Amino acid sequence: MSGATVRKGHDGGEARFLLLSLAVLLVAILIGYGGALRNGFVSDDQYLIEERYDSYISDFTIAKAFGQSFWKGSAFDVPRPGEEAKDYYRPLVTISYALDARIWGLRPFGYHLTNLILHAVCTLLVLLLFRRLGARREIALAAALLFAVHPIHVANVSWIAGRTDLVAALFLLPAVIMVGKHLDRIPRGAAIGERLKSPSLWIGLLLYLGALFSKEISLTFGGLVLLYALARRRQRGKASDSPPNWPWTELGLIFAVTVAYMMFRASVLGLPDFRAGGATIAIPFRAGMLPTVYAYYWKVLFLPGTLHFHVPFRLPQSAGDPWFLLSTAFLAIQVALAIYLFRKAPLAGLGVAWVLVSLLPVSHLVPLAFKTVVCEYWTYLPSIGFVLGLAGLAEWGKEKLLARRAGGRLPAGLAIAGALVAISLVSVAQVPARSAIFRTEEGLLLHTIKVHPAHTDSWVTLGAEYGSRGEYAKAYRHLREAIRRDPTARGAHQNLANLYHLRGDLDSAAVAYRKELEFYPYKDEARINFADVLIERGEEGEVPDLYREAIERYPQNRQYIPQRGEILVRSALDEGSSVSWPERERGLRLASGIFRGLLEATRAAPDIGTPLLLERSIETELYLGRADRASAICAGASNSGATFAGAGAATARARGLCALADLVGGEPRAIETLFGLWGSSPGLGSDGERLAGFYHRTGRTGLAIPCWRALFRAGRISAEQLNHMAVTAVRETSRSSPAADAAAIWELLLSEVPDYPFSLLNLGAIARDRGDRARGRSYWQRFLDLYPDRPEAAELRRMLAGL
């Protein structure tokens, strides 16, 4: 009957019905969505979970979740010019990710299991809402079953990032139920004070606040409550001369909660960027395309078809566009249908109106900076109205069409419920295949370019995915296809340049980076990578300007660029690495260019840390063995006067590095300077130790000799340590000339300690092995003259006799 009464309380039969319904719904959800448990992290999951995982585990707090953007700490943290704004505020969803991270780590199974549980709970809440609105058991269960397995929910349930709507529904549905319970129980004419005493009202408002903290689409709650009140008024108006009051007091409280939420949100994120939204899609045109968007959403609610993520139709171009006129007529029909059904079948009218109201936030009527007009994973809440409308039509149809039963006919309610179940079976057959789209990043992107071949962003992302996996042929093919479809495709030239750079084609990389910057001058990553290519090609003239532009556009590059250089230096100096010297040299040359370019770019900006850059630049040149270039940097800094002013630690270290550069370059008086610096700051001597050790490890012992000489004279290294290094060098098969390296060390020892026995012994052996018998005899004879009684003397006399 159209004037169905509210189901009051839960007797034993109702409890058994709910338990049985829960079992049926769980089985249906597992059949449809069980395969999603094998899905991985795809698309936005990488930003929301994988990139932020360490934060979830180490320093996450509830206060932190409420005090930052939903995308904080991800790639969308600070949008650049021309990029989509991502200033969402969904702290409760963030908390759910953090809880999953602590329970499941980085195993996608657990995150997908949470999504399935959330969907199951929401489906049960849908059933409870339908029962509160008067739907009969069999029809309410059949409608909830259709909601459970509707193919349009795949993105919300099978994709971890689609969880936002699940969490919002988890709060919004009980909020509607609780406020509805309050409205149903408040007598007509009740005073405001009596209304405010209702616990159900306050619980509902608290749940609404939770929904707001889950997703902004929950702002439609006030409209849904008003529709609920209208439906209940129409239902009970036929059976009573005194239908319930309009919920003006309740709507006032909902408005107050909404305003408080918006103020709190603005205090955290600031005001929404409506100007950017108006620039993306003109505000008048947004209203004009509303009918078109609504028409598409209704289509996918009835006939899900292929899963789309972007605009799958032509948008209207003007007010006279036939497609616009057709869509407008359809929207007018929807509104008229809702009004008519509210009069004849309130439950069905509520369902149609629910869809219209809940779609408003995702219809792009509000001027936010969205580029995608239609996304099917935004229809989770609107689909509640869809199945509610079907349930209402089923109730109405039962009363109007099947009231008279023919012999042998099934009861009307069961017949209609059976029809809804049949629709559900057709729906659940689609779900596993659609769910598998989200199994891997590759699968999702392949599906996207299949249904949206003109969407070049997907071609670019897929090309980058293949490149990261080393499938270069596929990567080149997809990136070039993106450029063929749109020569200005964002990121296509940059990713192509990255591949060229990775594979050593510096000329092609330079052309592609320049192309990306031509189309998108704000792309700092392309600018910095382009500077790398120029450094490696030995064309460093543009590098300072590129760095200067990067820093001016994005101040965080003040830290990021030098950090890249320091990472390269640390990798080159890693003693445990098996990387060859040519590879280390390549990294050091790049780091050298980075530091040198930054020095030039920041010459007029000492707050960026020029003294530190100076140290890094001199140090890198020294590790490369380019003492002349290091000395030139020192001379330039000394002539400027600014860098060496004062007596800070950075300046003292820079002086020590400059003295080392002079020493390696062949200036013997530099030892005196080093002694003075090491005496006043003993820690500075470690630079000499690291430098000499690095030279020795990379087969450039000749460069290490002057450093060791200074260290030996300063008492920072002993003769025994030098002798041990020489012996080790002889034994190292990886060295190109182990005997030469060892001989250089023993000759150093001999020059500093003329009677050092092991130098005489080993230098004599090396000379003999090289065929220089006279030199070998000279070393050994000198040993015998100085140490006639040492144990080695007897053997040495025998060997001398054989020379």
Coordinates of C-alpha atoms in Angstrom, one line a residue, residues 48-523:
L48 CA 47.2 7.4 -0.6
I49 CA 48.8 4.2 0.8
E50 CA 52.2 3.2 -0.6
E51 CA 53.7 6.8 -0.6
R52 CA 52.4 7.5 2.9
Y53 CA 52.9 4.1 4.5
D54 CA 55.9 5.1 6.5
S55 CA 54.0 8.0 8.0
Y56 CA 51.0 5.8 8.9
I57 CA 53.4 3.5 10.8
S58 CA 55.8 5.9 12.4
D59 CA 54.2 9.3 13.3
F60 CA 50.5 9.1 12.5
T61 CA 48.0 10.6 14.9
I62 CA 44.2 11.3 14.8
A63 CA 45.0 15.0 15.3
K64 CA 47.3 14.9 12.3
A65 CA 44.6 13.4 10.1
F66 CA 42.1 16.1 11.1
G67 CA 44.8 18.8 10.6
Q68 CA 45.8 18.3 7.0
S69 CA 44.5 17.7 3.5
F70 CA 43.4 14.2 2.4
W71 CA 46.4 14.2 -0.1
K72 CA 49.0 15.5 2.4
G73 CA 52.3 13.8 1.9
S74 CA 51.4 12.5 -1.6
A75 CA 52.2 13.6 -5.1
F76 CA 49.1 15.9 -5.0
D77 CA 50.2 17.6 -1.8
V78 CA 51.0 21.0 -3.5
P79 CA 49.4 21.3 -6.9
R80 CA 51.5 23.0 -9.5
P81 CA 50.1 25.5 -12.1
G82 CA 47.9 23.8 -14.6
E83 CA 47.3 20.7 -12.4
E84 CA 44.0 19.6 -10.8
A85 CA 43.5 20.9 -7.3
K86 CA 43.2 18.1 -4.8
D87 CA 42.2 19.9 -1.6
Y88 CA 39.9 17.2 -0.3
Y89 CA 39.3 16.9 3.4
R90 CA 38.5 13.3 4.5
P91 CA 40.2 12.6 7.8
L92 CA 38.1 9.6 8.7
V93 CA 39.1 7.8 5.5
T94 CA 42.7 8.7 6.2
I95 CA 42.3 7.1 9.7
S96 CA 40.9 3.9 8.1
Y97 CA 44.0 3.7 5.8
A98 CA 46.3 4.2 8.8
L99 CA 44.5 1.4 10.7
D100 CA 44.8 -0.9 7.7
A101 CA 48.5 -0.1 7.4
R102 CA 49.1 -1.0 11.0
I103 CA 47.2 -4.3 10.7
W104 CA 48.1 -5.4 7.2
G105 CA 51.3 -3.6 6.3
L106 CA 51.6 -3.3 2.5
R107 CA 49.5 -6.3 1.8
P108 CA 46.6 -5.2 -0.5
F109 CA 44.4 -8.1 0.6
G110 CA 43.6 -6.5 4.0
Y111 CA 42.7 -3.1 2.5
H112 CA 40.3 -4.8 0.0
L113 CA 38.8 -6.9 2.8
T114 CA 38.0 -3.7 4.7
N115 CA 36.3 -2.4 1.6
L116 CA 34.1 -5.5 1.4
I117 CA 33.2 -5.3 5.1
L118 CA 32.3 -1.6 4.7
H119 CA 30.1 -2.4 1.7
A120 CA 28.4 -5.2 3.5
V121 CA 27.6 -2.9 6.5
C122 CA 26.3 -0.2 4.2
T123 CA 24.1 -2.7 2.4
L124 CA 22.6 -3.8 5.7
L125 CA 22.0 -0.2 6.5
V126 CA 20.2 0.3 3.2
L127 CA 17.9 -2.6 4.2
L128 CA 17.2 -1.0 7.6
L129 CA 16.4 2.3 5.9
F130 CA 14.0 0.6 3.5
R131 CA 12.2 -1.1 6.4
R132 CA 12.0 2.2 8.3
L133 CA 10.3 3.7 5.2
G134 CA 7.7 1.0 5.2
A135 CA 9.0 -1.4 2.5
R136 CA 7.8 -5.0 2.9
R137 CA 10.4 -7.6 3.9
E138 CA 10.7 -9.4 0.6
I139 CA 10.8 -6.2 -1.4
A140 CA 13.3 -4.5 1.0
L141 CA 15.6 -7.5 0.9
A142 CA 15.4 -7.8 -2.9
A143 CA 16.2 -4.1 -3.3
A144 CA 19.1 -4.3 -0.9
L145 CA 20.4 -7.3 -2.8
L146 CA 20.3 -5.3 -6.0
F147 CA 22.2 -2.5 -4.2
A148 CA 24.8 -5.1 -2.9
V149 CA 25.7 -6.4 -6.4
H150 CA 25.0 -3.4 -8.6
P151 CA 27.9 -3.2 -11.1
I152 CA 28.2 0.6 -10.7
H153 CA 29.7 0.0 -7.3
V154 CA 32.7 -1.9 -8.6
A155 CA 35.0 1.1 -8.4
N156 CA 34.0 1.9 -4.8
V157 CA 34.3 -1.7 -3.5
S158 CA 37.1 -3.2 -5.7
W159 CA 39.4 -0.1 -5.7
I160 CA 40.9 0.9 -2.3
A161 CA 40.8 4.6 -3.2
G162 CA 37.1 4.3 -3.9
R163 CA 36.5 3.7 -0.2
T164 CA 35.6 7.4 0.5
D165 CA 32.0 6.8 -0.6
L166 CA 31.8 3.6 1.5
V167 CA 32.9 5.5 4.7
A168 CA 30.6 8.4 3.9
A169 CA 27.6 6.1 3.5
L170 CA 28.6 4.2 6.7
F171 CA 27.8 7.5 8.6
L172 CA 25.2 9.1 6.3
L173 CA 22.8 6.1 6.2
P174 CA 22.4 5.7 10.0
A175 CA 22.2 9.5 10.2
V176 CA 19.1 9.5 8.0
I177 CA 17.7 6.6 9.9
M178 CA 18.2 8.2 13.3
V179 CA 16.9 11.6 12.3
G180 CA 14.0 9.8 10.5
K181 CA 13.3 7.9 13.7
H182 CA 13.2 11.2 15.5
L183 CA 10.8 12.8 13.0
D184 CA 8.5 9.8 13.1
R185 CA 8.2 9.9 16.9
I186 CA 7.9 13.7 17.5
P187 CA 4.2 14.5 17.8
R188 CA 2.6 17.2 15.7
G189 CA 3.0 20.7 17.3
A190 CA 5.8 19.7 19.6
A191 CA 7.8 22.6 20.9
I192 CA 11.4 23.2 20.0
G193 CA 12.5 22.3 23.5
E194 CA 10.8 19.0 23.3
R195 CA 12.3 18.3 19.9
L196 CA 15.8 19.1 21.2
K197 CA 15.4 16.5 23.9
S198 CA 15.4 13.6 21.4
P199 CA 18.5 11.5 21.6
S200 CA 17.9 10.2 18.1
L201 CA 18.2 13.7 16.7
W202 CA 21.6 14.3 18.3
I203 CA 22.9 10.9 17.4
G204 CA 21.9 11.6 13.8
L205 CA 23.6 15.0 13.8
L206 CA 26.8 13.4 15.2
L207 CA 26.7 10.7 12.5
Y208 CA 26.2 13.5 9.9
L209 CA 29.3 15.2 11.1
G210 CA 31.2 11.9 10.7
A211 CA 29.9 11.7 7.1
L212 CA 31.1 15.2 6.4
F213 CA 34.6 14.2 7.7
S214 CA 34.5 11.2 5.3
K215 CA 33.5 12.9 2.0
E216 CA 32.1 16.2 0.9
I217 CA 29.2 14.6 -1.0
S218 CA 27.5 14.2 2.4
L219 CA 26.5 17.9 2.3
T220 CA 23.3 16.7 0.7
F221 CA 22.1 15.4 4.1
G222 CA 19.7 18.3 4.7
G223 CA 18.0 17.8 1.4
L224 CA 17.7 14.0 2.0
V225 CA 16.1 14.7 5.4
L226 CA 13.7 17.1 3.8
L227 CA 12.8 14.5 1.2
Y228 CA 12.3 11.9 4.0
A229 CA 10.0 14.2 5.8
L230 CA 8.0 14.8 2.6
A231 CA 7.7 11.1 1.9
R232 CA 6.6 10.4 5.5
R233 CA 4.1 13.2 5.3
R234 CA 2.6 11.8 2.1
Q235 CA 2.5 8.3 3.5
R236 CA 0.9 9.2 6.8
G237 CA -1.2 12.0 5.4
K238 CA -3.6 9.6 3.8
A239 CA -4.2 7.7 7.1
S240 CA -4.4 10.7 9.4
D241 CA -5.9 14.2 9.5
S242 CA -2.8 15.5 11.2
P243 CA 0.4 14.6 9.2
P244 CA 3.8 15.2 10.9
N245 CA 5.3 18.7 11.0
W246 CA 7.9 20.0 8.6
P247 CA 11.4 19.5 10.1
W248 CA 12.4 23.2 10.1
T249 CA 14.0 23.0 13.5
E250 CA 16.0 19.9 12.5
L251 CA 17.0 21.5 9.2
G252 CA 18.2 24.6 11.2
L253 CA 20.5 22.3 13.3
I254 CA 21.7 20.5 10.2
F255 CA 22.6 23.9 8.7
A256 CA 24.4 24.9 11.9
V257 CA 26.5 21.7 11.8
T258 CA 27.2 22.2 8.1
V259 CA 28.4 25.8 8.7
A260 CA 30.6 24.7 11.6
Y261 CA 32.1 22.0 9.5
M262 CA 32.8 24.4 6.6
M263 CA 34.5 26.8 8.9
F264 CA 36.6 24.1 10.5
R265 CA 37.5 22.8 7.0
A266 CA 38.4 26.3 5.8
S267 CA 40.7 26.7 8.9
V268 CA 42.6 23.6 7.8
L269 CA 42.6 23.9 4.0
G270 CA 41.6 27.4 3.3
L271 CA 38.7 28.4 1.0
P272 CA 38.0 26.3 -2.1
D273 CA 39.6 27.6 -5.3
F274 CA 36.4 28.7 -7.1
R275 CA 38.4 30.9 -9.5
A276 CA 40.3 27.9 -10.8
G277 CA 37.0 26.0 -11.2
G278 CA 35.5 28.8 -13.2
A279 CA 38.6 28.8 -15.4
T280 CA 38.4 25.0 -15.9
I281 CA 34.7 25.0 -16.9
A282 CA 32.7 28.3 -17.3
I283 CA 30.2 28.6 -14.5
P284 CA 27.2 29.3 -16.8
F285 CA 28.1 26.3 -18.9
R286 CA 28.2 24.1 -15.8
A287 CA 24.5 24.7 -15.3
G288 CA 23.9 24.1 -18.9
M289 CA 25.5 20.7 -18.9
L290 CA 23.7 19.6 -15.8
P291 CA 20.9 17.8 -17.7
T292 CA 23.5 16.0 -19.9
V293 CA 25.4 14.7 -16.8
Y294 CA 22.1 13.6 -15.1
A295 CA 21.0 11.8 -18.2
Y296 CA 24.2 9.8 -18.3
Y297 CA 24.0 8.9 -14.6
W298 CA 20.5 7.6 -15.0
K299 CA 21.6 5.6 -17.9
V300 CA 24.4 3.8 -16.0
L301 CA 22.1 3.2 -13.1
F302 CA 19.7 1.3 -15.3
L303 CA 22.2 -0.1 -17.8
P304 CA 25.8 -0.1 -16.4
G305 CA 27.5 -1.2 -19.6
T306 CA 31.2 -0.5 -19.9
L307 CA 33.0 1.0 -16.9
H308 CA 33.9 4.6 -17.8
F309 CA 36.0 7.1 -15.8
H310 CA 35.8 10.1 -18.1
V311 CA 33.3 11.9 -20.3
P312 CA 32.0 9.2 -22.6
F313 CA 29.7 11.5 -24.6
R314 CA 29.7 14.8 -26.4
L315 CA 29.1 17.8 -24.1
P316 CA 26.5 20.3 -25.3
Q317 CA 28.1 23.3 -27.1
S318 CA 25.3 25.9 -26.8
A319 CA 21.7 26.4 -25.5
G320 CA 20.4 25.4 -29.0
D321 CA 22.3 22.2 -29.1
P322 CA 19.9 19.3 -29.8
W323 CA 21.7 17.1 -27.3
F324 CA 21.3 19.9 -24.7
L325 CA 17.6 20.3 -25.5
L326 CA 17.0 16.5 -25.2
S327 CA 18.8 16.3 -21.9
T328 CA 16.9 19.3 -20.5
A329 CA 13.6 17.7 -21.5
F330 CA 14.7 14.5 -19.7
L331 CA 15.7 16.4 -16.6
A332 CA 12.2 18.1 -16.6
I333 CA 10.7 14.7 -16.9
Q334 CA 12.7 13.5 -13.9
V335 CA 11.5 16.4 -11.7
A336 CA 7.9 16.0 -12.9
L337 CA 8.1 12.2 -12.2
A338 CA 9.4 12.8 -8.7
I339 CA 6.5 15.2 -8.0
Y340 CA 4.0 12.8 -9.4
L341 CA 5.3 9.8 -7.5
F342 CA 5.4 11.7 -4.3
R343 CA 1.6 12.1 -4.7
K344 CA 1.0 8.5 -5.8
A345 CA 3.8 6.4 -4.4
P346 CA 5.8 8.4 -1.8
L347 CA 8.5 5.7 -1.5
A348 CA 9.2 5.7 -5.3
G349 CA 9.1 9.5 -5.3
L350 CA 11.6 9.7 -2.5
G351 CA 13.9 7.4 -4.5
V352 CA 13.8 9.5 -7.7
A353 CA 14.3 12.8 -5.7
W354 CA 17.1 11.1 -3.7
V355 CA 19.0 10.5 -6.9
L356 CA 18.5 14.1 -8.1
V357 CA 19.6 15.7 -4.8
S358 CA 22.5 13.4 -4.0
L359 CA 24.0 13.9 -7.5
L360 CA 24.2 17.6 -7.1
P361 CA 27.7 17.7 -5.6
V362 CA 29.1 15.4 -8.4
S363 CA 27.3 17.1 -11.3
H364 CA 29.9 19.9 -11.3
L365 CA 27.3 22.6 -10.7
V366 CA 29.7 23.8 -7.9
P367 CA 32.7 25.5 -9.6
L368 CA 35.5 23.4 -8.3
A369 CA 38.6 22.7 -10.4
F370 CA 37.6 19.3 -11.7
K371 CA 38.5 18.3 -15.3
T372 CA 36.6 15.0 -15.3
V373 CA 32.9 15.6 -15.6
V374 CA 31.5 12.1 -15.1
C375 CA 33.1 9.5 -12.8
E376 CA 31.0 6.4 -12.2
Y377 CA 32.5 5.8 -8.8
W378 CA 30.7 8.9 -7.5
T379 CA 27.3 7.1 -7.7
Y380 CA 27.4 5.0 -4.6
L381 CA 25.1 7.3 -2.5
P382 CA 22.8 8.2 -5.5
S383 CA 22.3 4.5 -6.2
I384 CA 20.6 4.2 -2.8
G385 CA 17.9 6.4 -4.2
F386 CA 17.8 4.3 -7.4
V387 CA 17.1 1.0 -5.6
L388 CA 14.8 2.8 -3.2
G389 CA 12.8 4.1 -6.2
L390 CA 12.6 0.5 -7.6
A391 CA 11.4 -0.7 -4.2
G392 CA 8.8 2.0 -4.1
L393 CA 7.6 1.2 -7.6
A394 CA 7.4 -2.5 -6.6
E395 CA 5.2 -1.6 -3.6
W396 CA 3.0 0.5 -5.8
G397 CA 2.9 -2.1 -8.6
K398 CA 1.9 -4.7 -6.1
E399 CA -1.0 -2.6 -5.0
K400 CA -2.2 -1.4 -8.4
L401 CA -1.4 -4.2 -10.8
L402 CA -1.3 -7.5 -8.8
A403 CA -4.0 -6.9 -6.2
R404 CA -6.2 -9.5 -7.7
R405 CA -4.6 -12.9 -7.8
A406 CA -5.4 -15.4 -10.4
G407 CA -5.5 -19.0 -9.6
G408 CA -2.1 -20.5 -9.0
R409 CA -0.3 -17.1 -9.2
L410 CA 2.5 -16.4 -6.8
P411 CA 1.8 -13.8 -4.1
A412 CA 2.2 -10.3 -5.5
G413 CA 5.0 -9.3 -3.2
L414 CA 7.0 -12.4 -3.9
A415 CA 6.5 -12.0 -7.6
I416 CA 7.9 -8.4 -7.6
A417 CA 10.7 -9.4 -5.3
G418 CA 11.5 -12.2 -7.6
A419 CA 11.8 -9.8 -10.5
L420 CA 14.3 -7.6 -8.5
V421 CA 16.3 -10.8 -7.6
A422 CA 16.4 -11.7 -11.3
I423 CA 17.8 -8.2 -12.0
S424 CA 20.4 -8.8 -9.2
L425 CA 21.5 -12.0 -10.8
V426 CA 22.1 -10.3 -14.1
S427 CA 24.0 -7.6 -12.3
V428 CA 26.2 -9.9 -10.2
A429 CA 27.3 -11.7 -13.4
Q430 CA 29.0 -8.4 -14.5
V431 CA 30.7 -7.6 -11.3
P432 CA 33.7 -10.1 -11.3
A433 CA 34.9 -9.0 -14.8
R434 CA 34.6 -5.3 -13.9
S435 CA 36.3 -5.9 -10.6
A436 CA 39.3 -7.5 -12.3
I437 CA 39.9 -4.2 -14.1
F438 CA 41.4 -3.0 -10.8
R439 CA 43.7 -6.0 -10.3
T440 CA 46.8 -4.3 -11.6
E441 CA 47.9 -0.8 -12.7
E442 CA 48.5 -2.2 -16.2
G443 CA 45.0 -3.7 -16.4
L444 CA 43.3 -0.5 -15.2
L445 CA 45.2 1.6 -17.8
L446 CA 44.6 -0.8 -20.6
H447 CA 40.9 -0.7 -19.9
T448 CA 41.0 3.1 -19.7
I449 CA 42.6 3.5 -23.1
K450 CA 40.3 0.9 -24.6
V451 CA 37.2 2.8 -23.6
H452 CA 38.8 6.3 -23.8
P453 CA 41.4 6.1 -26.6
A454 CA 41.5 9.9 -26.9
H455 CA 42.5 10.3 -23.2
T456 CA 46.2 10.8 -23.6
D457 CA 46.9 10.9 -19.9
S458 CA 46.2 7.2 -19.7
W459 CA 48.6 6.4 -22.7
V460 CA 51.3 8.5 -20.9
T461 CA 50.8 6.8 -17.5
L462 CA 50.8 3.3 -19.1
G463 CA 54.0 4.2 -21.0
A464 CA 55.6 5.3 -17.8
E465 CA 54.5 2.1 -16.1
Y466 CA 56.1 0.0 -18.8
G467 CA 59.3 2.1 -18.6
S468 CA 59.5 1.5 -14.8
R469 CA 59.3 -2.2 -15.5
G470 CA 62.0 -2.2 -18.1
E471 CA 59.6 -3.0 -21.0
Y472 CA 61.1 -0.3 -23.1
A473 CA 59.5 -1.2 -26.5
K474 CA 56.0 -1.0 -25.0
A475 CA 56.9 2.2 -23.2
Y476 CA 58.2 3.9 -26.4
R477 CA 55.1 2.7 -28.3
H478 CA 52.6 4.1 -25.8
L479 CA 54.3 7.4 -25.2
R480 CA 54.7 8.0 -29.0
E481 CA 51.0 7.1 -29.5
A482 CA 50.1 9.7 -26.9
I483 CA 52.2 12.3 -28.7
R484 CA 50.6 11.3 -32.1
R485 CA 47.2 11.8 -30.6
D486 CA 48.1 15.0 -28.9
P487 CA 51.6 16.6 -29.5
T488 CA 51.1 18.6 -26.3
A489 CA 50.1 15.6 -24.2
R490 CA 51.2 16.4 -20.6
G491 CA 54.1 14.3 -19.4
A492 CA 54.5 12.4 -22.7
H493 CA 57.7 14.2 -23.8
Q494 CA 59.1 14.1 -20.2
N495 CA 58.6 10.4 -19.8
L496 CA 60.0 9.8 -23.3
A497 CA 63.0 11.9 -22.3
N498 CA 63.4 9.9 -19.1
L499 CA 63.7 6.7 -21.2
Y500 CA 66.2 8.3 -23.6
H501 CA 68.2 9.5 -20.6
L502 CA 68.1 6.1 -18.9
R503 CA 69.3 4.4 -22.0
G504 CA 72.1 6.9 -22.7
D505 CA 70.6 8.7 -25.7
L506 CA 71.4 12.2 -24.3
D507 CA 70.7 14.0 -27.6
S508 CA 67.2 12.7 -27.9
A509 CA 66.6 13.2 -24.2
A510 CA 67.6 16.9 -24.5
V511 CA 65.2 17.4 -27.4
A512 CA 62.3 15.8 -25.5
Y513 CA 62.9 17.7 -22.3
R514 CA 63.0 20.9 -24.2
K515 CA 59.7 20.0 -25.8
E516 CA 58.0 19.3 -22.5
L517 CA 59.2 22.7 -21.1
E518 CA 58.0 24.4 -24.2
F519 CA 54.4 23.1 -23.6
Y520 CA 54.5 23.1 -19.8
P521 CA 57.1 25.6 -18.5
Y522 CA 56.0 25.0 -14.9
K523 CA 57.3 21.3 -15.0

